[in-house]
Amino acid sequence: MTGIKEVARKAGVSISTVSNVMNETKPVSPALKARVMEAIEALQYEVNPVGRGLKSNKTNQVGVIVPSFNQVYFPAVLQGIHEAGIKYGYTILVFETNGDVELEKQHVRFLQHSWTDGILLASYANKENISDRKYIRSLLDTGSRKKEIPVVSLENVLDPGIDSVIIDNKKAASIAVNHLVSLGHRTIAHIAAPLRFQIGILRLEGFREAMKHAGLPVDEDLIVEGDYSPISGYRSMKDLLKKGKEFTAVFAGNDQMGIGVIRALLDEGHRIPEDVAVIGIDNNFPSTLITPSLSSVNLPKYELGYQAMRLLNERMREPKRPRCVITLDSELVVRKSTSKDGSGDWNLNGW
Amino acid sequence: MTGIKEVARKAGVSISTVSNVMNETKPVSPALKARVMEAIEALQYEVNPVGRGLKSNKTNQVGVIVPSFNQVYFPAVLQGIHEAGIKYGYTILVFETNGDVELEKQHVRFLQHSWTDGILLASYANKENISDRKYIRSLLDTGSRKKEIPVVSLENVLDPGIDSVIIDNKKAASIAVNHLVSLGHRTIAHIAAPLRFQIGILRLEGFREAMKHAGLPVDEDLIVEGDYSPISGYRSMKDLLKKGKEFTAVFAGNDQMGIGVIRALLDEGHRIPEDVAVIGIDNNFPSTLITPSLSSVNLPKYELGYQAMRLLNERMREPKRPRCVITLDSELVVRKSTSKDGSGDWNLNGW
DNA sequence: TTGTAAGCGTTATCAG
DNA sequence: CTGATAACGCTTACAA
């Protein structure tokens, strides 16, 4: 490993001069500069980031903590993060929690002990839970640490003191429900995303508001909570059908549950969309592949990651700037599960 | 940031004693040990890995370079890597190349300059390409560096001098083709994975061998090269159909192309599997969702990642141990695209 | 058993 | 404009 000392020796200058040439921190005479450059070239020298990190207390690394590297949502977010990371000069350390908050805390704690300059966190912490609240506070604690590690929260606002990039989930849900209403549906079931989290609550609120706005009653028995997974959508729908509930449309709290819902309806011999229309939310590519293809509301996943990294970068450079929440917008995508005229195209690109 | 010095001061001992307690490098009297432990606890001290890294020339970080954080293959590999990383005490730095070898080289070069203890690389380098060969050699170069950075190659054997974890692609392809043959197919088309890479070549070889073994002729016009993407499978199949070629079965070089193939066949009014049977290779979850569901050969993606991390760990601990190639096995999965009796179940779990 | 001090590769301060 | 040197947080001879 060639170090700064060897470069200095080879160029016949002091190490500070080499450093100054590298970082352009101070003017260096053309003659010396040339000699140093030459030596750097000859020795293929590159600075050792560990040494630099020790001195500067910066690593140019950011930690990314997500529930899952799973196969439809976070990979796209990660792509956005990675792309922005390259742009702003950060590399990405990844951690998977599987939705286990204890694991999440562990990873956060690990990162706070000085590897990373910042953290991007898609948290499963629950604001209502007392121990989780304490943990959330610790995210903004600048306490005894010399180095405060900024956090940007993905997808939910953990605390007003934490920068966040979110999607307007209430609006997205309303868009989905409004679509069903516009098709003439009056009795609509909702397979909710987990209600201990903001996302689930907001989507449910969006559902309620849209129903109210349309002057439609909400039958509480038609609201069933799932856990995001396709299988939970499947089971929830089976339960609803077993109970003999009547409805002509279903709004699923995400696409994965929507896919489970469709499967359950088909299994029980219902026609989609003639007997029951189904819409999800997320717009993942598998939703184009099933039959009938699943209508959905597109969420800007890549953008979410990109903006989060951008925001984190700004926070790291300017710790004092006011906290901010970036809200991204969503968009209706009509497919066959709600309308015969919807798109039946498969997404054959980008995966 | 509480450091070792503060712990030492608080405990009334020297920093080396603290270090010795932390790392159990030397015996420390129970009395002092207790005081140190207490101080560590009180101050919530954790070692600063940058300082340690500078001294030890180790970071306990490994870099992972993959073509894409895409939505069906590498996330599962990454999960295996992450899991094993936790087990062996490494954190994961990720890089995406989008199949761009220049980007890949850039990331490798970056990692070799002393952040990471090892590299897991799913390379797109081409052994036949002269400049790529040079690059591949540089992966084993221990040259002027004090610290040699071990590389484990994922999915292909770049060089006998590089540890690799691969899947027996030739065998997997044979399994797929044998299945078609056993169903009575005699004219089989192949949409090949990119033939500038081992994977594409091996799968093609497996195809040829299985055909030969079954005493069937191979029509070279029925071999079309795709690029892994669904859309390339779609286009390749459209081309084949336009040319009026006759065949009763298709072996796609991966599931994604297989999905494109199915779509193309359906678009042109062919029945699957009655008119044409289709099988892929990979066994990604989307293959269960399409209609008809796609038969495939399951590749152990998670296991691939896990074993690679395990192997890298061994290499890092024992630089001198002989190079090794771990070959993982695959397994036929029969669905509706080859047989009416195949499974039509959707994969509603694990994504 | 414990402490002192050197050194890992940088950057930054300060004197020349 | 240039260079000697301290400092970053830690590990590890070596001395006590």
XYZ file of C-alpha atoms (C1' of nucleotides) in Angstrom:
734
model
C 0.000 0.000 0.000
C 1.703 3.134 -1.118
C 1.213 5.962 1.340
C 1.681 9.669 1.396
C 5.152 9.282 2.807
C 6.398 7.281 -0.118
C 4.968 9.805 -2.505
C 6.719 12.574 -0.586
C 10.004 10.720 -0.654
C 9.741 9.963 -4.341
C 8.891 13.569 -5.158
C 11.492 14.877 -2.761
C 9.039 17.020 -0.830
C 7.372 16.952 2.563
C 4.184 15.071 3.194
C 2.325 18.283 3.812
C 3.121 19.417 0.325
C 1.764 16.174 -1.043
C -1.367 16.650 1.016
C -1.719 20.187 -0.239
C -1.404 19.086 -3.818
C -3.920 16.303 -3.347
C -6.521 18.418 -1.648
C -5.673 21.781 -3.137
C -5.773 23.160 0.360
C -2.878 25.539 -0.129
C -1.109 26.921 -3.167
C 1.889 24.917 -4.278
C 4.447 26.069 -6.798
C 4.003 24.597 -10.283
C 7.369 22.914 -10.141
C 6.691 20.976 -6.947
C 3.154 20.330 -7.949
C 4.326 18.661 -11.128
C 6.837 16.497 -9.271
C 4.202 15.432 -6.807
C 1.674 14.637 -9.492
C 4.233 12.565 -11.255
C 5.056 10.622 -8.124
C 1.385 10.046 -7.408
C 0.934 8.757 -10.923
C 4.001 6.576 -10.796
C 3.085 5.011 -7.483
C -0.609 4.786 -8.274
C -1.206 6.463 -4.997
C -4.672 7.042 -3.626
C -5.363 8.440 -0.212
C -6.147 5.986 2.507
C -9.632 6.905 3.609
C -9.157 5.346 7.027
C -6.329 7.671 7.872
C -8.235 10.580 6.500
C -11.327 9.468 8.355
C -9.523 9.367 11.635
C -8.278 12.875 11.171
C -11.386 14.423 9.734
C -13.960 12.437 11.643
C -15.722 11.785 8.358
C -15.944 8.564 6.423
C -18.058 9.483 3.429
C -20.122 6.471 4.203
C -23.804 6.423 4.950
C -25.728 3.601 6.521
C -28.992 2.459 5.022
C -31.351 0.461 7.190
C -34.362 -1.134 5.543
C -36.833 -3.788 6.604
C -35.925 -5.986 3.690
C -33.824 -6.112 0.555
C -36.990 -7.496 -0.814
C -38.008 -8.108 -4.248
C -40.376 -5.325 -5.119
C -39.975 -2.169 -3.117
C -36.636 -1.390 -1.538
C -34.392 -2.411 -4.383
C -35.747 0.556 -6.317
C -35.293 2.823 -3.304
C -31.764 1.529 -2.948
C -31.035 2.303 -6.564
C -32.036 5.899 -5.974
C -29.892 6.087 -2.862
C -26.922 4.558 -4.624
C -27.197 6.882 -7.586
C -27.402 9.969 -5.396
C -24.632 8.556 -3.229
C -22.316 8.453 -6.215
C -23.269 11.977 -7.115
C -22.564 13.354 -3.662
C -19.581 11.164 -2.902
C -20.914 8.658 -0.423
C -20.773 4.913 -0.307
C -23.592 2.837 1.064
C -23.567 0.447 3.999
C -26.693 -1.682 4.064
C -28.574 -3.369 6.862
C -31.697 -5.466 6.813
C -34.027 -5.638 9.800
C -36.838 -7.895 8.638
C -39.103 -5.503 10.458
C -37.540 -6.390 13.804
C -37.244 -3.153 15.752
C -34.666 -4.595 18.125
C -32.423 -5.440 15.210
C -33.060 -1.997 13.842
C -31.945 -0.351 17.064
C -28.869 -2.501 17.111
C -27.904 -1.428 13.634
C -28.539 2.216 14.405
C -26.428 1.994 17.498
C -23.674 0.365 15.559
C -23.731 3.071 12.931
C -23.759 5.837 15.464
C -20.459 4.642 16.763
C -18.562 6.460 14.175
C -18.448 4.595 10.960
C -20.928 6.660 9.109
C -21.584 10.268 8.372
C -25.304 9.740 8.181
C -28.129 7.263 8.323
C -31.035 6.587 6.017
C -33.651 4.759 7.985
C -36.844 3.044 6.956
C -38.041 2.404 10.463
C -40.551 0.001 11.906
C -40.487 1.804 15.225
C -43.890 2.573 16.601
C -44.516 6.072 17.880
C -47.164 4.777 20.260
C -44.778 2.374 21.898
C -43.000 3.884 24.867
C -39.678 2.152 24.409
C -39.692 2.898 20.708
C -40.317 6.556 21.458
C -37.212 6.630 23.568
C -35.297 5.095 20.707
C -36.694 7.640 18.296
C -35.543 10.437 20.546
C -32.083 8.939 20.632
C -31.962 9.466 16.896
C -31.859 13.203 17.370
C -29.898 13.165 20.587
C -26.731 15.098 20.052
C -25.970 14.454 23.702
C -22.463 13.646 24.712
C -21.330 12.823 21.236
C -18.846 15.074 19.590
C -20.157 13.960 16.258
C -23.841 14.155 15.711
C -25.042 11.652 13.155
C -27.870 12.968 11.048
C -30.746 10.694 10.195
C -33.178 10.924 7.325
C -36.307 8.892 7.774
C -37.768 7.117 4.784
C -41.507 6.772 4.335
C -42.598 8.108 7.670
C -42.178 11.035 9.981
C -40.788 9.546 13.159
C -40.398 12.892 14.831
C -40.646 16.491 13.705
C -36.978 16.839 14.574
C -35.954 14.274 11.984
C -35.687 15.019 8.287
C -37.991 12.808 6.311
C -38.856 11.907 2.776
C -42.331 10.530 2.525
C -45.084 9.851 0.100
C -48.480 11.408 0.613
C -50.103 8.151 1.619
C -53.448 9.621 2.495
C -53.698 11.213 -0.902
C -52.496 8.088 -2.650
C -55.171 6.066 -0.875
C -57.805 8.617 -1.818
C -56.742 8.396 -5.425
C -57.272 4.656 -5.330
C -60.665 4.897 -3.662
C -61.830 7.764 -5.844
C -61.085 5.606 -8.823
C -63.291 2.838 -7.477
C -66.032 5.322 -6.658
C -65.862 6.844 -10.115
C -66.525 3.383 -11.501
C -69.755 3.300 -9.528
C -68.710 1.163 -6.587
C -70.518 1.929 -3.352
C -69.514 -0.915 -1.060
C -65.769 -1.078 -0.786
C -63.628 -3.306 1.401
C -60.182 -2.340 2.612
C -57.346 -4.708 3.401
C -55.297 -2.359 5.500
C -51.551 -2.126 5.810
C -50.377 -2.672 9.403
C -52.197 -0.140 11.551
C -49.482 0.279 14.116
C -47.576 2.285 11.544
C -48.212 5.635 9.965
C -48.428 4.182 6.502
C -51.290 1.889 7.415
C -53.090 4.575 9.345
C -52.740 7.186 6.630
C -53.915 4.855 3.919
C -56.901 3.953 6.047
C -57.616 7.628 6.653
C -57.382 8.283 2.948
C -59.857 5.475 2.425
C -62.274 6.918 4.984
C -62.016 10.445 3.702
C -62.583 9.451 0.128
C -65.628 7.410 1.131
C -66.976 10.258 3.172
C -66.338 12.703 0.407
C -68.317 10.460 -1.917
C -71.111 10.282 0.601
C -70.625 6.545 1.106
C -70.906 4.704 4.404
C -67.967 2.704 5.699
C -68.750 -0.763 6.984
C -66.179 -1.434 9.693
C -66.477 -5.147 9.072
C -65.083 -4.563 5.635
C -61.833 -3.272 7.028
C -59.321 -6.033 7.703
C -55.737 -5.555 8.714
C -52.989 -7.321 6.803
C -49.225 -7.298 7.203
C -48.073 -6.153 3.733
C -47.418 -9.702 2.536
C -49.269 -11.304 -0.375
C -50.299 -14.183 1.838
C -51.930 -11.853 4.341
C -53.979 -10.321 1.541
C -54.993 -13.780 0.483
C -56.036 -14.835 3.980
C -57.826 -11.594 4.745
C -59.898 -11.882 1.625
C -60.699 -15.518 2.286
C -61.934 -14.552 5.735
C -64.081 -11.781 4.374
C -65.628 -14.107 1.820
C -66.221 -16.814 4.391
C -68.163 -14.354 6.485
C -70.385 -13.745 3.469
C -69.783 -10.022 3.431
C -71.064 -8.164 0.389
C -68.882 -5.731 -1.521
C -68.130 -4.891 -5.117
C -64.652 -3.507 -4.759
C -61.513 -3.892 -2.665
C -58.816 -1.380 -1.911
C -55.696 -3.231 -0.791
C -53.172 -1.415 1.386
C -50.383 -2.369 -0.970
C -49.910 -4.240 -4.221
C -48.619 -7.369 -2.605
C -51.764 -7.793 -0.563
C -53.732 -6.844 -3.663
C -52.167 -9.769 -5.456
C -53.152 -12.059 -2.615
C -56.660 -10.643 -2.728
C -56.977 -11.336 -6.425
C -55.811 -14.879 -5.944
C -58.345 -15.443 -3.173
C -61.193 -14.027 -5.249
C -60.260 -16.166 -8.235
C -60.001 -19.234 -6.027
C -63.551 -18.641 -4.870
C -64.833 -18.232 -8.389
C -65.369 -14.497 -8.454
C -64.824 -12.586 -11.655
C -62.539 -9.548 -11.605
C -63.509 -6.815 -12.241
C -67.095 -7.821 -13.090
C -67.997 -9.146 -9.637
C -65.315 -7.438 -7.622
C -62.868 -4.720 -8.616
C -59.475 -4.627 -6.923
C -56.928 -1.870 -6.628
C -53.629 -1.786 -4.786
C -51.085 0.848 -3.984
C -47.329 0.881 -4.784
C -47.353 -0.112 -8.433
C -44.811 -2.865 -8.332
C -43.930 -4.663 -11.514
C -45.501 -8.003 -10.476
C -48.851 -6.245 -10.572
C -48.589 -6.094 -14.341
C -47.891 -9.804 -14.604
C -50.851 -11.326 -12.849
C -54.166 -11.963 -14.537
C -56.053 -9.753 -14.329
C -53.351 -7.136 -13.959
C -53.708 -5.098 -10.796
C -54.682 -1.446 -10.886
C -52.624 0.584 -8.496
C -51.290 3.944 -7.462
C -47.711 4.484 -8.477
C -45.308 5.506 -5.728
C -41.997 7.053 -6.776
C -39.655 4.556 -5.159
C -36.443 5.482 -6.907
C -37.171 9.142 -6.315
C -37.760 8.466 -2.651
C -34.295 7.026 -2.281
C -32.662 9.691 -4.375
C -34.268 12.572 -2.514
C -33.459 11.021 0.837
C -29.788 10.788 -0.030
C -29.835 14.319 -1.370
C -31.447 15.607 1.788
C -29.024 13.697 3.974
C -26.160 15.220 2.051
C -27.470 18.707 2.699
C -27.957 17.959 6.353
C -24.430 16.626 6.685
C -23.021 19.732 5.096
C -25.269 22.125 6.989
C -26.205 20.663 10.353
C -28.035 23.808 11.370
C -30.485 24.121 8.539
C -34.112 23.716 9.556
C -35.574 20.214 9.537
C -37.641 19.374 6.576
C -40.131 16.872 5.290
C -40.206 16.186 1.579
C -43.492 14.821 0.342
C -43.644 13.013 -2.967
C -46.672 12.546 -5.125
C -48.343 9.497 -6.556
C -50.350 8.660 -9.609
C -53.231 6.389 -10.626
C -52.486 3.423 -12.880
C -55.561 1.718 -14.279
C -55.289 -1.921 -15.222
C -57.639 -4.836 -15.749
C -58.532 -5.490 -12.129
C -60.750 -2.434 -12.063
C -61.583 -1.841 -15.693
C -61.826 -3.914 -18.839
C -60.339 -0.908 -20.600
C -57.346 -0.755 -18.310
C -53.883 -1.608 -19.506
C -53.081 -5.288 -19.735
C -49.487 -4.721 -20.687
C -46.822 -6.573 -18.811
C -43.985 -4.548 -17.521
C -41.171 -6.126 -19.481
C -38.669 -3.400 -18.764
C -36.410 -2.464 -15.938
C -36.334 -5.645 -13.923
C -18.101 10.720 21.244
C -16.691 9.054 24.278
C -13.282 7.628 23.567
C -10.921 5.225 25.198
C -9.205 8.069 27.004
C -12.314 9.155 28.805
C -12.997 5.613 29.862
C -9.455 5.358 31.162
C -9.766 8.605 33.085
C -13.100 7.629 34.562
C -11.801 4.230 35.615
C -8.528 5.680 36.806
C -6.424 3.423 34.636
C -4.316 3.720 31.520
C -5.739 3.434 28.054
C -3.853 0.241 27.406
C -5.625 -1.370 30.302
C -8.932 -0.337 28.848
C -7.878 -1.761 25.529
C -6.813 -4.973 27.174
C -10.115 -5.311 28.939
C -12.048 -4.630 25.761
C -10.127 -7.044 23.623
C -9.047 -9.509 26.271
C -5.589 -9.281 24.845
C -3.826 -9.451 28.177
C -4.874 -10.503 31.636
C -6.162 -7.676 33.795
C -6.721 -7.919 37.521
C -10.348 -8.410 38.510
C -10.432 -5.152 40.410
C -9.338 -2.993 37.510
C -11.367 -4.989 35.082
C -14.488 -4.270 37.071
C -13.730 -0.550 37.247
C -13.137 -0.451 33.520
C -16.303 -2.348 32.744
C -18.228 0.023 34.906
C -16.770 3.036 33.175
C -17.502 1.556 29.775
C -21.049 0.944 30.823
C -21.487 4.366 32.350
C -20.126 6.182 29.343
C -21.777 3.878 26.841
C -18.424 3.495 25.276
C -17.904 1.561 22.069
C -14.629 1.403 20.232
C -14.170 3.704 17.332
C -13.646 1.380 14.422
C -11.817 4.013 12.406
C -9.092 4.317 14.972
C -8.914 0.587 15.289
C -8.937 0.209 11.530
C -6.044 2.543 11.090
C -3.995 0.559 13.520
C -5.024 -2.904 12.494
C -5.419 -2.307 8.794
C -8.779 -4.030 9.006
C -12.220 -2.520 8.735
C -14.524 -5.491 9.062
C -16.284 -4.236 6.011
C -16.732 -6.097 2.768
C -17.699 -4.590 -0.526
C -20.397 -6.195 -2.629
C -20.533 -5.360 -6.307
C -23.542 -6.525 -8.288
C -24.933 -5.639 -11.688
C -28.200 -4.519 -10.203
C -30.114 -4.299 -6.957
C -32.800 -5.655 -9.146
C -36.054 -7.004 -8.298
C -35.764 -10.732 -8.655
C -32.291 -12.089 -8.295
C -29.725 -10.156 -6.322
C -31.909 -9.107 -3.432
C -32.028 -12.727 -2.386
C -28.277 -13.075 -2.850
C -27.799 -9.939 -0.797
C -29.920 -11.353 1.982
C -27.645 -14.359 2.167
C -24.575 -12.151 2.194
C -26.012 -9.913 4.888
C -26.984 -12.816 7.077
C -23.568 -14.415 6.844
C -21.994 -11.000 7.312
C -23.712 -10.626 10.636
C -22.602 -14.076 11.639
C -18.958 -13.442 10.814
C -18.848 -9.839 11.909
C -18.765 -7.930 8.673
C -20.831 -5.075 7.386
C -21.741 -4.710 3.767
C -20.887 -1.911 1.372
C -22.925 -2.163 -1.820
C -22.258 -1.048 -5.356
C -24.357 -1.357 -8.456
C -22.802 -1.545 -11.915
C -25.768 -1.925 -14.240
C -23.595 -4.359 -16.117
C -21.127 -1.618 -17.024
C -17.666 -3.135 -16.687
C -16.001 0.248 -16.500
C -18.114 1.153 -13.509
C -17.331 -2.231 -12.050
C -13.598 -1.630 -12.362
C -13.997 1.762 -10.790
C -15.774 0.299 -7.792
C -13.220 -2.466 -7.407
C -10.417 0.028 -7.557
C -12.132 2.150 -4.975
C -12.561 -0.788 -2.641
C -8.990 -1.934 -3.079
C -7.788 1.344 -1.696
C -8.177 0.206 1.819
C -11.694 0.513 3.010
C -12.610 -3.084 2.831
C -11.256 -6.375 3.987
C -12.734 -8.247 1.062
C -14.824 -8.057 -2.047
C -17.769 -10.082 -3.268
C -18.030 -9.580 -6.968
C -20.686 -10.541 -9.469
C -18.707 -9.539 -12.488
C -19.670 -8.744 -16.038
C -16.059 -8.854 -17.136
C -15.457 -10.897 -20.217
C -12.600 -13.383 -20.159
C -12.256 -13.142 -23.916
C -11.752 -9.406 -23.807
C -8.122 -8.432 -23.511
C -8.601 -5.391 -21.328
C -10.995 -7.250 -19.095
C -8.457 -10.024 -18.692
C -5.978 -7.512 -17.415
C -8.548 -6.300 -14.966
C -9.286 -9.818 -13.819
C -5.611 -10.385 -13.174
C -5.499 -7.248 -11.102
C -8.006 -8.878 -8.810
C -5.426 -11.368 -7.658
C -2.480 -9.014 -7.871
C -0.886 -8.768 -4.473
C 1.698 -6.480 -6.054
C 2.953 -3.513 -4.159
C 0.137 -3.472 -1.671
C 0.830 -4.306 1.895
C -2.752 -5.458 2.207
C -4.012 -7.964 -0.262
C -7.729 -7.746 -0.716
C -9.346 -11.094 -1.303
C -12.097 -11.426 -3.848
C -14.826 -14.026 -4.082
C -16.510 -14.218 -7.431
C -20.234 -14.829 -7.559
C -21.776 -16.906 -10.295
C -18.741 -17.341 -12.443
C -15.147 -18.432 -12.348
C -13.210 -15.424 -13.523
C -9.875 -17.050 -12.936
C -8.673 -20.231 -11.263
C -6.844 -18.021 -8.805
C -10.056 -16.467 -7.523
C -12.382 -18.149 -5.077
C -15.813 -18.575 -6.554
C -19.277 -19.667 -5.635
C -21.211 -20.769 -8.633
C -24.215 -22.737 -9.687
C -23.823 -25.667 -12.034
C -25.382 -23.874 -14.950
C -24.759 -26.586 -17.475
C -26.519 -29.085 -15.288
C -29.353 -26.698 -14.533
C -29.883 -26.155 -18.238
C -29.839 -29.889 -18.862
C -32.449 -30.373 -16.189
C -34.693 -27.908 -17.965
C -34.179 -29.468 -21.378
C -34.518 -33.012 -20.098
C -37.853 -32.047 -18.691
C -39.020 -30.825 -22.087
C -37.677 -33.950 -23.741
C -39.404 -36.176 -21.242
C -42.667 -34.514 -22.227
C -42.069 -35.627 -25.791
C -40.755 -32.415 -27.313
C -38.336 -32.880 -30.163
C -37.960 -29.420 -31.621
C -36.821 -27.032 -28.940
C -35.869 -23.398 -29.254
C -33.438 -21.683 -26.922
C -33.456 -18.022 -26.002
C -29.934 -17.804 -24.732
C -28.546 -15.691 -21.934
C -25.793 -13.340 -23.164
C -23.172 -15.503 -24.807
C -20.222 -13.318 -23.958
C -20.507 -14.609 -20.415
C -19.938 -17.996 -18.882
C -23.493 -18.275 -17.708
C -24.908 -17.909 -21.200
C -22.351 -20.260 -22.672
C -22.826 -22.918 -20.015
C -26.578 -22.855 -20.289
C -26.285 -23.168 -24.038
C -23.884 -26.070 -23.609
C -26.281 -27.726 -21.217
C -28.971 -27.294 -23.830
C -26.836 -28.854 -26.543
C -25.699 -31.730 -24.407
C -29.171 -32.601 -23.278
C -30.400 -32.504 -26.860
C -27.555 -34.677 -28.023
C -28.075 -37.065 -25.187
C -31.692 -37.381 -26.232
C -30.632 -37.953 -29.823
C -32.285 -34.774 -31.012
C -30.893 -32.430 -33.640
C -30.267 -28.800 -32.772
C -31.478 -26.263 -35.289
C -29.108 -23.326 -34.986
C -31.812 -20.979 -36.193
C -33.757 -21.824 -33.078
C -31.041 -20.392 -30.869
C -31.453 -16.672 -30.289
C -29.428 -14.594 -27.907
C -31.195 -12.364 -25.419
C -29.857 -10.056 -22.740
C -31.529 -11.433 -19.596
C -34.353 -8.881 -19.699
C -38.011 -9.815 -20.132
C -38.283 -7.516 -23.095
C -35.441 -9.291 -24.872
C -37.246 -12.594 -24.401
C -40.350 -11.034 -25.849
C -38.570 -9.642 -28.879
C -36.562 -12.774 -29.527
C -39.688 -14.874 -29.543
C -41.525 -12.446 -31.793
C -38.652 -12.638 -34.247
C -38.642 -16.397 -34.197
C -42.382 -16.501 -34.826
C -42.160 -13.961 -37.604
C -39.625 -16.155 -39.346
C -42.166 -18.934 -39.243
C -39.871 -21.322 -37.429
C -41.466 -24.493 -36.128
C -40.934 -25.673 -32.567
C -42.999 -27.139 -29.784
C -40.988 -25.987 -26.802
C -38.756 -23.169 -25.662
C -35.985 -23.169 -23.111
C -35.368 -19.620 -21.974
C -31.964 -18.717 -20.564
C -33.567 -17.221 -17.501
C -37.030 -16.722 -16.046
C -37.259 -13.106 -17.028
C -36.786 -13.908 -20.676
C -39.129 -16.836 -20.205
C -41.805 -14.421 -19.076
C -41.220 -12.307 -22.156
C -41.418 -15.434 -24.286
C -44.750 -16.414 -22.802
C -46.132 -12.984 -23.411
C -45.013 -13.050 -27.034
C -46.548 -16.474 -27.600
C -49.834 -15.419 -26.043
C -49.863 -12.235 -28.107
C -49.599 -14.336 -31.240
C -52.398 -16.612 -30.200
C -50.411 -19.697 -29.256
C -51.605 -21.901 -26.448
C -49.199 -22.767 -23.662
C -48.352 -25.572 -23.087
C -50.557 -27.208 -25.756
C -48.917 -25.528 -28.753
C -45.663 -24.516 -27.180
C -44.185 -25.433 -23.815
C -41.905 -22.953 -22.074
C -39.380 -23.394 -19.317
C -37.033 -20.883 -17.742
C -34.196 -21.048 -15.277
C -33.763 -19.170 -11.957
C -37.141 -19.742 -10.370
C -37.996 -16.195 -9.439
C -41.255 -15.497 -7.696
C -42.822 -13.602 -10.633
C -42.765 -16.867 -12.543
C -45.505 -18.151 -10.282
C -47.689 -15.121 -10.896
C -48.024 -15.106 -14.650
C -50.587 -17.164 -16.507
C -49.648 -19.801 -17.308
C -47.109 -20.005 -14.500
C -43.592 -20.605 -15.750
C -41.808 -23.883 -15.152
C -38.239 -23.331 -14.120
C -35.126 -24.640 -12.479
C -34.625 -23.308 -9.004
C -31.271 -21.714 -8.264
C -30.262 -21.288 -4.619
C -29.858 -17.523 -4.596
C -29.781 -16.943 -0.856
C -27.403 -19.834 -0.427
C -25.141 -18.409 -3.103
C -24.760 -15.193 -1.143
C -24.372 -16.928 2.167
C -21.698 -19.318 0.961
C -19.826 -16.537 -0.769
C -19.636 -14.528 2.434
C -18.631 -17.612 4.359
C -15.883 -18.376 1.895
C -14.662 -14.795 1.888
C -14.473 -14.907 5.653
C -12.305 -17.999 5.539
C -10.075 -16.462 2.925
C -9.642 -13.295 4.982
C -8.673 -15.299 8.010
C -6.441 -17.693 6.106
C -4.967 -15.975 3.075
C -2.847 -18.985 2.210
C -5.499 -21.665 2.009
C -5.943 -23.122 -1.463
C -8.381 -21.430 -3.799
C -11.687 -23.085 -4.109
C -14.805 -23.170 -6.207
C -18.077 -24.000 -4.517
C -20.703 -25.358 -6.849
C -24.335 -25.277 -5.828
C -27.090 -27.462 -7.144
C -30.412 -26.699 -8.731
C -33.792 -28.335 -8.954
C -36.653 -28.692 -11.405
C -39.908 -26.870 -10.687
C -42.797 -27.906 -12.891
C -45.574 -25.405 -13.469
C -48.294 -24.819 -16.022
C -46.146 -23.577 -18.873
C -44.907 -27.099 -19.515
C -47.578 -29.265 -18.004
C -51.268 -28.997 -17.256
C -50.472 -30.947 -14.118
C -47.826 -28.503 -12.978
C -48.301 -26.283 -9.978
C -50.409 -23.224 -10.551
C -49.846 -21.893 -7.080
C -48.758 -18.325 -6.704
C -45.816 -17.693 -4.487
C -47.485 -15.605 -1.826
C -44.680 -15.904 0.659
C -41.365 -14.281 1.207
C -41.641 -11.189 -0.917
C -0.281 -6.770 36.283
C 0.014 -2.047 34.744
C 1.579 2.043 32.311
C 4.286 4.656 28.826
C 4.916 5.640 24.307
C 5.310 4.698 19.413
C 2.923 4.423 15.351
C -0.970 3.468 11.864
C -2.011 7.604 7.318
C -3.875 11.562 7.160
C -4.748 16.836 7.796
C -3.905 21.261 9.929
C -1.312 24.540 12.454
C 2.389 27.197 12.711
C 7.004 28.627 11.996
C 10.377 29.507 8.552
C 5.416 28.733 -0.758
C 7.335 24.852 2.118
C 8.130 21.733 5.874
C 8.210 19.997 10.692
C 5.110 18.444 13.914
C 0.931 17.588 16.629
C -3.257 15.352 16.621
C -7.167 12.019 15.446
C -8.440 6.869 18.561
C -6.680 2.905 18.854
C -3.330 -1.344 19.547
C 0.896 -3.142 21.007
C 5.803 -3.542 22.219
C 8.311 -2.688 25.887
C 9.428 -0.899 30.350
C 8.346 -0.737 35.128
